[in-house]
PDB file of C-alpha atoms and ligand atoms in Angstrom:
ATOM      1  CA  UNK A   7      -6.721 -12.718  -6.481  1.00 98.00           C
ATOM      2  CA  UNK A   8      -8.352 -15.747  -7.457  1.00 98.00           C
ATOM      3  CA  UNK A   9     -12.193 -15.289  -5.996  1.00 98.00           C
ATOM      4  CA  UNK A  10     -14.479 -18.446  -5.225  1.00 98.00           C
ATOM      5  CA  UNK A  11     -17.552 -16.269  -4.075  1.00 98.00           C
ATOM      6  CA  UNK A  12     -18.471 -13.075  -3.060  1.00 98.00           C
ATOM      7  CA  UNK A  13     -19.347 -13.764   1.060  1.00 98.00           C
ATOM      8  CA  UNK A  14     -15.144 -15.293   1.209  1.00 98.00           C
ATOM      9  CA  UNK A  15     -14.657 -12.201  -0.835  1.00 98.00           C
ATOM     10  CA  UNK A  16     -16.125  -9.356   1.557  1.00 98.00           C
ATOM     11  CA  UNK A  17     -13.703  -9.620   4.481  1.00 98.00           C
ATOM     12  CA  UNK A  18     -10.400 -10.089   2.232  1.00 98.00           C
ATOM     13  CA  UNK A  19     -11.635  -7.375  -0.235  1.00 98.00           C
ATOM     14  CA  UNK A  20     -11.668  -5.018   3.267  1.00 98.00           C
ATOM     15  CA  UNK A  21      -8.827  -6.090   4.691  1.00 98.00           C
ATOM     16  CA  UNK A  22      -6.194  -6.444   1.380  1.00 98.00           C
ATOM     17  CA  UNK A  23      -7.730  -3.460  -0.754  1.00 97.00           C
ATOM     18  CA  UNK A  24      -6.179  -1.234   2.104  1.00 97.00           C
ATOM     19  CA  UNK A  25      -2.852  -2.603   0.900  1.00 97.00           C
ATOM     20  CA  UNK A  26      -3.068  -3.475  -2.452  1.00 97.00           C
ATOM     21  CA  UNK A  27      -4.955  -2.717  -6.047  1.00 98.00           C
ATOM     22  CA  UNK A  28      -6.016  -5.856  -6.753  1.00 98.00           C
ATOM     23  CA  UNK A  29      -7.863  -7.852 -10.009  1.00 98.00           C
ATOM     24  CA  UNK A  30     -10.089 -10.188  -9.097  1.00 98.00           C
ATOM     25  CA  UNK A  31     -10.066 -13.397 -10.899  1.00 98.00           C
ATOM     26  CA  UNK A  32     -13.204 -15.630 -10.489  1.00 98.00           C
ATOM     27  CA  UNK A  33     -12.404 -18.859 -12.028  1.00 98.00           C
ATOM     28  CA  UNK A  34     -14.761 -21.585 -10.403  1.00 98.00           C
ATOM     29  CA  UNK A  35     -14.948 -24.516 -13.158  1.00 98.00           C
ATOM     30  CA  UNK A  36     -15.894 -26.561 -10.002  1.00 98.00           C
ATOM     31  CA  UNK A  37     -19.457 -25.229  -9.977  1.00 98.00           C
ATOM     32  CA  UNK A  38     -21.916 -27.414 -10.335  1.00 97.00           C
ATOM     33  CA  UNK A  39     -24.502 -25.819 -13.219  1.00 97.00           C
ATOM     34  CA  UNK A  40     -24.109 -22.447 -15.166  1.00 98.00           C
ATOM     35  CA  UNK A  41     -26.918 -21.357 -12.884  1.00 98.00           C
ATOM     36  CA  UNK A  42     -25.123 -21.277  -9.799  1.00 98.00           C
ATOM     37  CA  UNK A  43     -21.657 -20.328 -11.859  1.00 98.00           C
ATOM     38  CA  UNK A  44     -23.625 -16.925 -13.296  1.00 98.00           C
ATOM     39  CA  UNK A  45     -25.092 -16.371  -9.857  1.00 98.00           C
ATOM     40  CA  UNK A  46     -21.940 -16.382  -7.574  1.00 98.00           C
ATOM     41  CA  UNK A  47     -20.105 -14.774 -10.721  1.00 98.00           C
ATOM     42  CA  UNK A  48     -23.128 -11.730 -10.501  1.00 98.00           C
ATOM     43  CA  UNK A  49     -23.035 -11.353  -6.489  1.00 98.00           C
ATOM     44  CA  UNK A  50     -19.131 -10.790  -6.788  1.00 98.00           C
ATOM     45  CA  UNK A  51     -19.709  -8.280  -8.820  1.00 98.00           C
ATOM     46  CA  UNK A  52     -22.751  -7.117  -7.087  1.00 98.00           C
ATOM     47  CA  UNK A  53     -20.468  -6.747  -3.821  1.00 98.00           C
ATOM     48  CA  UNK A  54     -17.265  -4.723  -5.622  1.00 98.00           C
ATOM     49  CA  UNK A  55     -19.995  -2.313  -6.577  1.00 98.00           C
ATOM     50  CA  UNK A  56     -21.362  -1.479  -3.496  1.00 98.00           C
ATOM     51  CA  UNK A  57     -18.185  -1.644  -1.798  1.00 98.00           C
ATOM     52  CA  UNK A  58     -17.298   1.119  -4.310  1.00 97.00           C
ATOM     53  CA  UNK A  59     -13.734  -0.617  -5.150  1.00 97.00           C
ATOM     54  CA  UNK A  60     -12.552  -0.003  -8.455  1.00 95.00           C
ATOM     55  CA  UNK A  61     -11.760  -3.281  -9.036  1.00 97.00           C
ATOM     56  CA  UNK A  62     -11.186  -5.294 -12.166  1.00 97.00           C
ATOM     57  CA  UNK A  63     -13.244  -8.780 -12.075  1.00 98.00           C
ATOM     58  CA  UNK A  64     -12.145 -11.388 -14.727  1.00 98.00           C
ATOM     59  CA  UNK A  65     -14.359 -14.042 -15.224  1.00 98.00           C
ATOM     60  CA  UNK A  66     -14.327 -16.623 -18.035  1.00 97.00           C
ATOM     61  CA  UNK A  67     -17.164 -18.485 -19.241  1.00 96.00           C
ATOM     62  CA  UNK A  68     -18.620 -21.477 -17.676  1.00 97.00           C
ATOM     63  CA  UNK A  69     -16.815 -24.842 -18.543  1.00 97.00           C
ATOM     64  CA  UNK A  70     -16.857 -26.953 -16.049  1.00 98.00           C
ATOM     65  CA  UNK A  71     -15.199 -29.880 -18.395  1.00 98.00           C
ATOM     66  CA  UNK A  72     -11.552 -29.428 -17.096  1.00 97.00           C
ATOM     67  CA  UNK A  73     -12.653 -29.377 -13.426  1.00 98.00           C
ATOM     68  CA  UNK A  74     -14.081 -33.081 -14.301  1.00 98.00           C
ATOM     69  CA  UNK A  75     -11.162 -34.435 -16.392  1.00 98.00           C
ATOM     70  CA  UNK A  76      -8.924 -33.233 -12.722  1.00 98.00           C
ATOM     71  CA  UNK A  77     -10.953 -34.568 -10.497  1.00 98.00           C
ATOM     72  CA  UNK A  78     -12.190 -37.974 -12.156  1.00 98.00           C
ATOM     73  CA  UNK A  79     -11.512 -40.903  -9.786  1.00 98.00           C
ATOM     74  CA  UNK A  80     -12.132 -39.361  -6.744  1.00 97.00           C
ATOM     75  CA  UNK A  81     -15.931 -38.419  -6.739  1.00 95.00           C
ATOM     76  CA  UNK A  82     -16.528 -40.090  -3.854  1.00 94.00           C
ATOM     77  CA  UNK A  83     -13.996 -38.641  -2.011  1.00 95.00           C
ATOM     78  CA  UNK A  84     -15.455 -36.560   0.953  1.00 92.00           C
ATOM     79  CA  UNK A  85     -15.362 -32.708   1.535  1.00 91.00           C
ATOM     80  CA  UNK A  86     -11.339 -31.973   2.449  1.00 91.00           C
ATOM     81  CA  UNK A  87     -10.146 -35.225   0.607  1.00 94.00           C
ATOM     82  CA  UNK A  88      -7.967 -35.735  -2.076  1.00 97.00           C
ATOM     83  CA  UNK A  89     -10.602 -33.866  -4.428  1.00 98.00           C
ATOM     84  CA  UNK A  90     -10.238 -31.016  -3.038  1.00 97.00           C
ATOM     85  CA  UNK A  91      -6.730 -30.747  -3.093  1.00 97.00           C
ATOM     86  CA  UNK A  92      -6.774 -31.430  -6.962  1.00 98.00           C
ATOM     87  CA  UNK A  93      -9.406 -28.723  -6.887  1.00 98.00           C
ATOM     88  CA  UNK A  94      -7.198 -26.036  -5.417  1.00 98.00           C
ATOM     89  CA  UNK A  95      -4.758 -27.103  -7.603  1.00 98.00           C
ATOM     90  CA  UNK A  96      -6.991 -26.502 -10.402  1.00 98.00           C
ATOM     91  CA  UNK A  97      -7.684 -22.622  -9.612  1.00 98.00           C
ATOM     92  CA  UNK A  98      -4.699 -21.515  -8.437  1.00 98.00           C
ATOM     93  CA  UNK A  99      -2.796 -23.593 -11.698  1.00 98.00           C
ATOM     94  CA  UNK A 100      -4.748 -21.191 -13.368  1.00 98.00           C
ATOM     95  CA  UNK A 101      -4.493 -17.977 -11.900  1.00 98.00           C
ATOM     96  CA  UNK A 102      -0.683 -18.177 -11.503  1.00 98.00           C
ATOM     97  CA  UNK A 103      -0.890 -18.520 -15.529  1.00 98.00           C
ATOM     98  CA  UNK A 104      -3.109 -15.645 -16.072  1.00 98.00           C
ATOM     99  CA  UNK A 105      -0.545 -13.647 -13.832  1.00 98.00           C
ATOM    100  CA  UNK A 106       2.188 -14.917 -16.001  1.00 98.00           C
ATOM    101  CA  UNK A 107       0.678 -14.181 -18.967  1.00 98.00           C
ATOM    102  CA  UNK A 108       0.489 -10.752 -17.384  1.00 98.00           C
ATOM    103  CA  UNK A 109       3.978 -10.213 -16.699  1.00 98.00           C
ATOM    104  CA  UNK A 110       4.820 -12.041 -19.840  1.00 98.00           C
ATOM    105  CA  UNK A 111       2.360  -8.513 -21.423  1.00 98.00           C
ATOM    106  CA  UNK A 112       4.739  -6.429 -19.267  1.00 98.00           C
ATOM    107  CA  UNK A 113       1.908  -6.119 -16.668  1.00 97.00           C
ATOM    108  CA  UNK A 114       3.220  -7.752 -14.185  1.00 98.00           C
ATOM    109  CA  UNK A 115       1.133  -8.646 -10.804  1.00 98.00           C
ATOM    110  CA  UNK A 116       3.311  -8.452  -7.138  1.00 98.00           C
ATOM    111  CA  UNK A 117       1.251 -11.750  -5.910  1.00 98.00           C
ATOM    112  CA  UNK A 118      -1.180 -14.251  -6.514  1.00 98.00           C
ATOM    113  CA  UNK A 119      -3.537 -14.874  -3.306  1.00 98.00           C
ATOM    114  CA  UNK A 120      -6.548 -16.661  -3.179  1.00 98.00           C
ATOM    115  CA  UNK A 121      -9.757 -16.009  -1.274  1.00 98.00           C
ATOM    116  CA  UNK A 122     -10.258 -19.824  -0.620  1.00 98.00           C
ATOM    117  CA  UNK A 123      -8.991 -19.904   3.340  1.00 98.00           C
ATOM    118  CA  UNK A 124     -11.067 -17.636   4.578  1.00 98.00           C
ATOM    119  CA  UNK A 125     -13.498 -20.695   4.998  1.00 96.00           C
ATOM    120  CA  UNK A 126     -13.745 -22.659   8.297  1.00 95.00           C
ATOM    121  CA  UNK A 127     -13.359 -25.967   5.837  1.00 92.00           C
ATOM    122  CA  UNK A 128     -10.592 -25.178   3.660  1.00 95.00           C
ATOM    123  CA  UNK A 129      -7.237 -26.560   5.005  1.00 95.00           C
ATOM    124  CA  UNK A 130      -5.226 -22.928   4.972  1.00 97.00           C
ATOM    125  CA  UNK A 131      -1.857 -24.731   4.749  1.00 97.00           C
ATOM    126  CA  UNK A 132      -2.559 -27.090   1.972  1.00 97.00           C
ATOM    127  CA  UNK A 133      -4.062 -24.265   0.510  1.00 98.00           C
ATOM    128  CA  UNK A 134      -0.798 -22.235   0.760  1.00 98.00           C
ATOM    129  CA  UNK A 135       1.288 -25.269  -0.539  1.00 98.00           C
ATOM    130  CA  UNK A 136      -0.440 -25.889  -3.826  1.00 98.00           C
ATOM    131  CA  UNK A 137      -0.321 -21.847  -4.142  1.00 98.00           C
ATOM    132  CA  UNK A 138       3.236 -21.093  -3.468  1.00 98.00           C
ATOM    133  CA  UNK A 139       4.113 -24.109  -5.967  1.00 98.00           C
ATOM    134  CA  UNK A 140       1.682 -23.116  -8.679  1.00 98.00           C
ATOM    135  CA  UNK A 141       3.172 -19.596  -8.534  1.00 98.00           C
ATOM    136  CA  UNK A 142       6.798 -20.174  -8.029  1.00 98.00           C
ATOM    137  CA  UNK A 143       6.284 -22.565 -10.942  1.00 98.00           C
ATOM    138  CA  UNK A 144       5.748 -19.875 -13.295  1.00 98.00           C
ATOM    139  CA  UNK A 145       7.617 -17.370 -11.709  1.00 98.00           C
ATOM    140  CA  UNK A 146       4.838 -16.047  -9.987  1.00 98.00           C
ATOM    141  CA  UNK A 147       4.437 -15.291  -5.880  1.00 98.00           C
ATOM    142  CA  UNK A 148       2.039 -16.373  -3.959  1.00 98.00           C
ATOM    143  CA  UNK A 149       0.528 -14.484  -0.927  1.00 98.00           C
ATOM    144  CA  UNK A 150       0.106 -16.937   1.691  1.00 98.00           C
ATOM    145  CA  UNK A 151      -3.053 -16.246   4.145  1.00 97.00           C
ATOM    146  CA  UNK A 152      -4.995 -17.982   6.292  1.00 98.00           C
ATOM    147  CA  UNK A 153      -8.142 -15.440   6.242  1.00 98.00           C
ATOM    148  CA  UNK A 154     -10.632 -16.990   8.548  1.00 97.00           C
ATOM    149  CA  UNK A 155      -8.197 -15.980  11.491  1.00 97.00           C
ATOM    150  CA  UNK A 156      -8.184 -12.592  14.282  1.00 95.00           C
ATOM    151  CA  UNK A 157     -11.967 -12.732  13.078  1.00 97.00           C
ATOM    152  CA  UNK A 158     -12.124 -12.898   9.450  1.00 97.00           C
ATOM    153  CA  UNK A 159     -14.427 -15.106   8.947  1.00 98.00           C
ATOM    154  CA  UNK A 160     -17.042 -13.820  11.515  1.00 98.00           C
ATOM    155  CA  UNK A 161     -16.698 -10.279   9.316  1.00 98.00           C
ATOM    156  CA  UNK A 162     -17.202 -12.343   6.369  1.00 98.00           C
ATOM    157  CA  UNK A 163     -20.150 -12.859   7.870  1.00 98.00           C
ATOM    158  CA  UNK A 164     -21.421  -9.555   8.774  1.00 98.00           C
ATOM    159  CA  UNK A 165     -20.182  -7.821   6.179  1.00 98.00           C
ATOM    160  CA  UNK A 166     -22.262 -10.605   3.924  1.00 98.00           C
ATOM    161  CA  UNK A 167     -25.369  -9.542   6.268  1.00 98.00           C
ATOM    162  CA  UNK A 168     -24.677  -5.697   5.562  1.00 98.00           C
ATOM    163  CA  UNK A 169     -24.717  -6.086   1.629  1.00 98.00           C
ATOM    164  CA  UNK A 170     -27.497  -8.805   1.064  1.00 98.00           C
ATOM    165  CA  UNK A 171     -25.054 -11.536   0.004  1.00 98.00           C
ATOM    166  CA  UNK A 172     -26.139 -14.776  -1.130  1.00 96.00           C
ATOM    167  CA  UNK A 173     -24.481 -17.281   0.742  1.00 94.00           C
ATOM    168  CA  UNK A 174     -24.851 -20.977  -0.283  1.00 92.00           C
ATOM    169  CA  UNK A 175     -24.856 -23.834   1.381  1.00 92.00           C
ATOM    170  CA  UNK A 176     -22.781 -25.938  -0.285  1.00 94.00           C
ATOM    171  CA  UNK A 177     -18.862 -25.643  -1.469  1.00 95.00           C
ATOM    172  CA  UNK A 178     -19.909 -25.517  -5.478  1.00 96.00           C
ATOM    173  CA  UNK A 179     -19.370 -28.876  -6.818  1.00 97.00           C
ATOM    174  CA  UNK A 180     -22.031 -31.277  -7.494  1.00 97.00           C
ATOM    175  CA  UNK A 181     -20.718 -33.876  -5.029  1.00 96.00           C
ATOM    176  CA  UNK A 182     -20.718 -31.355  -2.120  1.00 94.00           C
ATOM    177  CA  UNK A 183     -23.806 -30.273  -3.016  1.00 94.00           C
ATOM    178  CA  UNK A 184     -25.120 -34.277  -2.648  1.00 92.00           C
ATOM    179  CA  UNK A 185     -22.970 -34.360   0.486  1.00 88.00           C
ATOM    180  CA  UNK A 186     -24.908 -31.341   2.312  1.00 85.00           C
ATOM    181  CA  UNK A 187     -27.951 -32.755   0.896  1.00 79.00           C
ATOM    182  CA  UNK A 188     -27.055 -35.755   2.316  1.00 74.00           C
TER     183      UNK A 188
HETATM  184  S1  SF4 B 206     -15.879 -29.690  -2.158  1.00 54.70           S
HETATM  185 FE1  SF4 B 206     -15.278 -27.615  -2.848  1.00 54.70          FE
HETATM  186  S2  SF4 B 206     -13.027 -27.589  -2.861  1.00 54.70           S
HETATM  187 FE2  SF4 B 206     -13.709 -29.735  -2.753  1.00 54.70          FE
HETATM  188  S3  SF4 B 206     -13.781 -30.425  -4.910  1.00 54.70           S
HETATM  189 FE3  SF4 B 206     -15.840 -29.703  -4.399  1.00 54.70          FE
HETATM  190  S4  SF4 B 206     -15.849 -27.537  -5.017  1.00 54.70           S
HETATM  191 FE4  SF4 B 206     -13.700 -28.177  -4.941  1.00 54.70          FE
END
């Protein structure tokens, strides 16, 4: 499961770890400084802990480069424009090829799922588009969710509350971050 942050992580870690063993996969090139990359990276793994899941979480290193190269030409596009669709695209290009390197190892994973639509600003069904044809792409499947519904995110919420989550302000990428600012 792909894994933006750890506060979108609480509620679908509750509610699909009852279901599934899952690996977490944080790959978040869209971050705007290694700072706030090692921070959201730490709190993830902060919240597996105390949630006492044994859960894998993969996490490359910081290089935001390819995010840039994806996105170039639309920096000025707002908050659930274009750039954010290339973003998705992005994440879930890569975690449907770390699954198929997987099965390709003989470990194969049943889905691919993304914590991403748990948030009250992320378009669920484009989400669940550029997922399903990521996956299928490779072979893979994709678990389509929209996780902010019967209450998810308002448990994202308190569950963030219970365990002392940071919670930022801002999507991750520098031009949200000037947009909130803004
Ligand atoms: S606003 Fe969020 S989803 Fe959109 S490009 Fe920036 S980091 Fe990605």
């Amino acid at each position: 499961m792909h894994a933006c942050c750890a506060p979108c992580s609480s509620y679908v870690l509750e509610y699909l770890s009852r279901y599934f063993d899952i690996t977490l996969f944080f790959y978040n090139p869209n971050m705007d400084s290694r700072e706030e990359y090692d921070k959201r990276r730490a709190e993830l793994e902060r919240l597996v802990a105390s949630m006492g899941l044994d859960i894998k979480v993969l996490a490359p290193d910081y290089d935001p480069k390819e995010f840039y190269e994806t996105v170039r030409g639309h920096e000025k596009d707002p908050e659930r424009g274009e750039r954010c669709g290339l973003c998705f695209g992005l994440r879930l290009r890569r975690t449907a090829e770390l699954a198929r390197e997987a099965r390709d190892r003989g470990e194969p994973y049943d889905y691919i799922c993304t914590t991403l639509s748990i948030s009250p600003l992320k378009d669920a069904a484009l989400l669940n588009l550029i997922g399903q044809e990521e996956a299928s792409r490779l072979g893979e499947h994709f678990l389509s969710s929209d996780f902010k519904k019967r209450e998810g995110y308002k448990r994202s919420i308190e569950l963030s509350e219970k365990y002392g989550l940071y919670r930022q302000d801002y999507c991750g990428c520098v031009f949200s971050k000037v947009d909130r600012g803004a």
